[in-house]
Amino acid sequence: GLRRLMKYCGKGDKAGEWSCRTVCVGHAVSACCLSALSNLYYGPLAYHAIGYPNTRLQTIAVQASLGYFVFDLVWCSVTGGETLSVLCHHIISIAVCAVTLVLGTSGSEVLGTLFGAEVSNPLLQLRWFLVDSGLRGSRRSLR
């Protein structure tokens, strides 16, 4: 189902980019939901529990983000479409997630930061999808 949708939506050589950006949206939405759930519902609240041991939910959320950042770093490296600053961003994100998992602490702070970093990502990707679909300048486009 989803693969067929991506083939339909992506145009020829852009199909891979459509798929990658769809994964990006999925990560951003799930990271924000898990971060909010972890920090606001289950606790401890980010920056009120600095250095506390990770909860099971925090560990799962950081592991998922680590996997995404590795995927996106490989994607950016293979396609060569990103700047050095984006590649450095991915390397730093991978390092932070890895250290958090190895030490088993500071999950709430990492998830709080991740929420802030990813909350606008779906809208940025939506803008790219609209522009790539030829809808720039239409009422649906986000200028």
PDB file of N, CA and C in Angstrom, residues 54 58-59 61-67 69-70 90-107 110:
ATOM      1  N   ASN A  54      17.445   6.935  32.290  1.00  0.00           N
ATOM      2  CA  ASN A  54      16.419   6.882  31.247  1.00  0.00           C
ATOM      3  C   ASN A  54      15.303   5.926  31.647  1.00  0.00           C
ATOM      4  N   GLN A  58      11.802   6.546  27.198  1.00  0.00           N
ATOM      5  CA  GLN A  58      12.883   7.412  26.713  1.00  0.00           C
ATOM      6  C   GLN A  58      13.906   6.622  25.910  1.00  0.00           C
ATOM      7  N   THR A  59      14.239   5.437  26.391  1.00  0.00           N
ATOM      8  CA  THR A  59      15.197   4.599  25.678  1.00  0.00           C
ATOM      9  C   THR A  59      14.673   4.225  24.299  1.00  0.00           C
ATOM     10  N   ALA A  61      12.417   5.841  22.487  1.00  0.00           N
ATOM     11  CA  ALA A  61      12.348   7.037  21.649  1.00  0.00           C
ATOM     12  C   ALA A  61      13.737   7.446  21.145  1.00  0.00           C
ATOM     13  N   VAL A  62      14.734   7.369  21.992  1.00  0.00           N
ATOM     14  CA  VAL A  62      16.093   7.737  21.581  1.00  0.00           C
ATOM     15  C   VAL A  62      16.645   6.700  20.594  1.00  0.00           C
ATOM     16  N   GLN A  63      16.344   5.412  20.803  1.00  0.00           N
ATOM     17  CA  GLN A  63      16.778   4.383  19.859  1.00  0.00           C
ATOM     18  C   GLN A  63      16.159   4.619  18.481  1.00  0.00           C
ATOM     19  N   ALA A  64      14.878   4.951  18.444  1.00  0.00           N
ATOM     20  CA  ALA A  64      14.210   5.217  17.167  1.00  0.00           C
ATOM     21  C   ALA A  64      14.838   6.422  16.475  1.00  0.00           C
ATOM     22  N   SER A  65      15.140   7.452  17.228  1.00  0.00           N
ATOM     23  CA  SER A  65      15.758   8.645  16.647  1.00  0.00           C
ATOM     24  C   SER A  65      17.171   8.357  16.166  1.00  0.00           C
ATOM     25  N   LEU A  66      17.896   7.556  16.911  1.00  0.00           N
ATOM     26  CA  LEU A  66      19.233   7.169  16.474  1.00  0.00           C
ATOM     27  C   LEU A  66      19.160   6.438  15.135  1.00  0.00           C
ATOM     28  N   GLY A  67      18.230   5.518  15.010  1.00  0.00           N
ATOM     29  CA  GLY A  67      18.052   4.802  13.741  1.00  0.00           C
ATOM     30  C   GLY A  67      17.708   5.740  12.603  1.00  0.00           C
ATOM     31  N   PHE A  69      18.398   9.025  12.380  1.00  0.00           N
ATOM     32  CA  PHE A  69      19.526   9.887  12.042  1.00  0.00           C
ATOM     33  C   PHE A  69      20.604   9.133  11.264  1.00  0.00           C
ATOM     34  N   VAL A  70      20.820   7.863  11.588  1.00  0.00           N
ATOM     35  CA  VAL A  70      21.765   7.054  10.805  1.00  0.00           C
ATOM     36  C   VAL A  70      21.238   6.892   9.379  1.00  0.00           C
ATOM     37  N   HIS A  90      23.672  15.782  11.489  1.00  0.00           N
ATOM     38  CA  HIS A  90      23.340  14.370  11.648  1.00  0.00           C
ATOM     39  C   HIS A  90      24.380  13.638  12.501  1.00  0.00           C
ATOM     40  N   ILE A  91      25.643  13.936  12.296  1.00  0.00           N
ATOM     41  CA  ILE A  91      26.705  13.292  13.080  1.00  0.00           C
ATOM     42  C   ILE A  91      26.577  13.657  14.555  1.00  0.00           C
ATOM     43  N   ILE A  92      26.314  14.918  14.848  1.00  0.00           N
ATOM     44  CA  ILE A  92      26.145  15.349  16.239  1.00  0.00           C
ATOM     45  C   ILE A  92      24.906  14.695  16.853  1.00  0.00           C
ATOM     46  N   SER A  93      23.815  14.627  16.099  1.00  0.00           N
ATOM     47  CA  SER A  93      22.594  13.986  16.600  1.00  0.00           C
ATOM     48  C   SER A  93      22.828  12.514  16.909  1.00  0.00           C
ATOM     49  N   ILE A  94      23.558  11.834  16.027  1.00  0.00           N
ATOM     50  CA  ILE A  94      23.896  10.428  16.250  1.00  0.00           C
ATOM     51  C   ILE A  94      24.734  10.285  17.517  1.00  0.00           C
ATOM     52  N   ALA A  95      25.714  11.152  17.674  1.00  0.00           N
ATOM     53  CA  ALA A  95      26.589  11.085  18.855  1.00  0.00           C
ATOM     54  C   ALA A  95      25.801  11.313  20.143  1.00  0.00           C
ATOM     55  N   VAL A  96      24.923  12.300  20.155  1.00  0.00           N
ATOM     56  CA  VAL A  96      24.132  12.590  21.352  1.00  0.00           C
ATOM     57  C   VAL A  96      23.220  11.419  21.703  1.00  0.00           C
ATOM     58  N   CYS A  97      22.542  10.865  20.703  1.00  0.00           N
ATOM     59  CA  CYS A  97      21.666   9.711  20.954  1.00  0.00           C
ATOM     60  C   CYS A  97      22.476   8.524  21.463  1.00  0.00           C
ATOM     61  N   ALA A  98      23.626   8.278  20.856  1.00  0.00           N
ATOM     62  CA  ALA A  98      24.457   7.138  21.260  1.00  0.00           C
ATOM     63  C   ALA A  98      24.965   7.299  22.689  1.00  0.00           C
ATOM     64  N   VAL A  99      25.439   8.485  23.035  1.00  0.00           N
ATOM     65  CA  VAL A  99      25.942   8.727  24.390  1.00  0.00           C
ATOM     66  C   VAL A  99      24.812   8.576  25.403  1.00  0.00           C
ATOM     67  N   THR A 100      23.643   9.081  25.077  1.00  0.00           N
ATOM     68  CA  THR A 100      22.489   8.957  25.973  1.00  0.00           C
ATOM     69  C   THR A 100      22.144   7.491  26.218  1.00  0.00           C
ATOM     70  N   LEU A 101      22.219   6.675  25.182  1.00  0.00           N
ATOM     71  CA  LEU A 101      21.916   5.250  25.337  1.00  0.00           C
ATOM     72  C   LEU A 101      23.023   4.512  26.089  1.00  0.00           C
ATOM     73  N   VAL A 102      24.275   4.831  25.790  1.00  0.00           N
ATOM     74  CA  VAL A 102      25.389   4.153  26.452  1.00  0.00           C
ATOM     75  C   VAL A 102      25.427   4.484  27.942  1.00  0.00           C
ATOM     76  N   LEU A 103      25.255   5.750  28.271  1.00  0.00           N
ATOM     77  CA  LEU A 103      25.290   6.157  29.675  1.00  0.00           C
ATOM     78  C   LEU A 103      23.996   5.810  30.416  1.00  0.00           C
ATOM     79  N   GLY A 104      22.898   5.704  29.662  1.00  0.00           N
ATOM     80  CA  GLY A 104      21.611   5.391  30.292  1.00  0.00           C
ATOM     81  C   GLY A 104      21.026   6.544  31.081  1.00  0.00           C
ATOM     82  N   THR A 105      21.452   7.759  30.776  1.00  0.00           N
ATOM     83  CA  THR A 105      20.956   8.935  31.496  1.00  0.00           C
ATOM     84  C   THR A 105      20.599  10.051  30.511  1.00  0.00           C
ATOM     85  N   SER A 106      19.920  11.049  31.044  1.00  0.00           N
ATOM     86  CA  SER A 106      19.596  12.294  30.330  1.00  0.00           C
ATOM     87  C   SER A 106      18.602  12.113  29.188  1.00  0.00           C
ATOM     88  N   GLY A 107      17.804  11.069  29.224  1.00  0.00           N
ATOM     89  CA  GLY A 107      16.793  10.853  28.192  1.00  0.00           C
ATOM     90  C   GLY A 107      15.764  11.967  28.130  1.00  0.00           C
ATOM     91  N   VAL A 110      17.286  15.006  26.276  1.00  0.00           N
ATOM     92  CA  VAL A 110      17.439  14.748  24.846  1.00  0.00           C
ATOM     93  C   VAL A 110      16.077  14.783  24.159  1.00  0.00           C
TER      94      VAL A 110
END
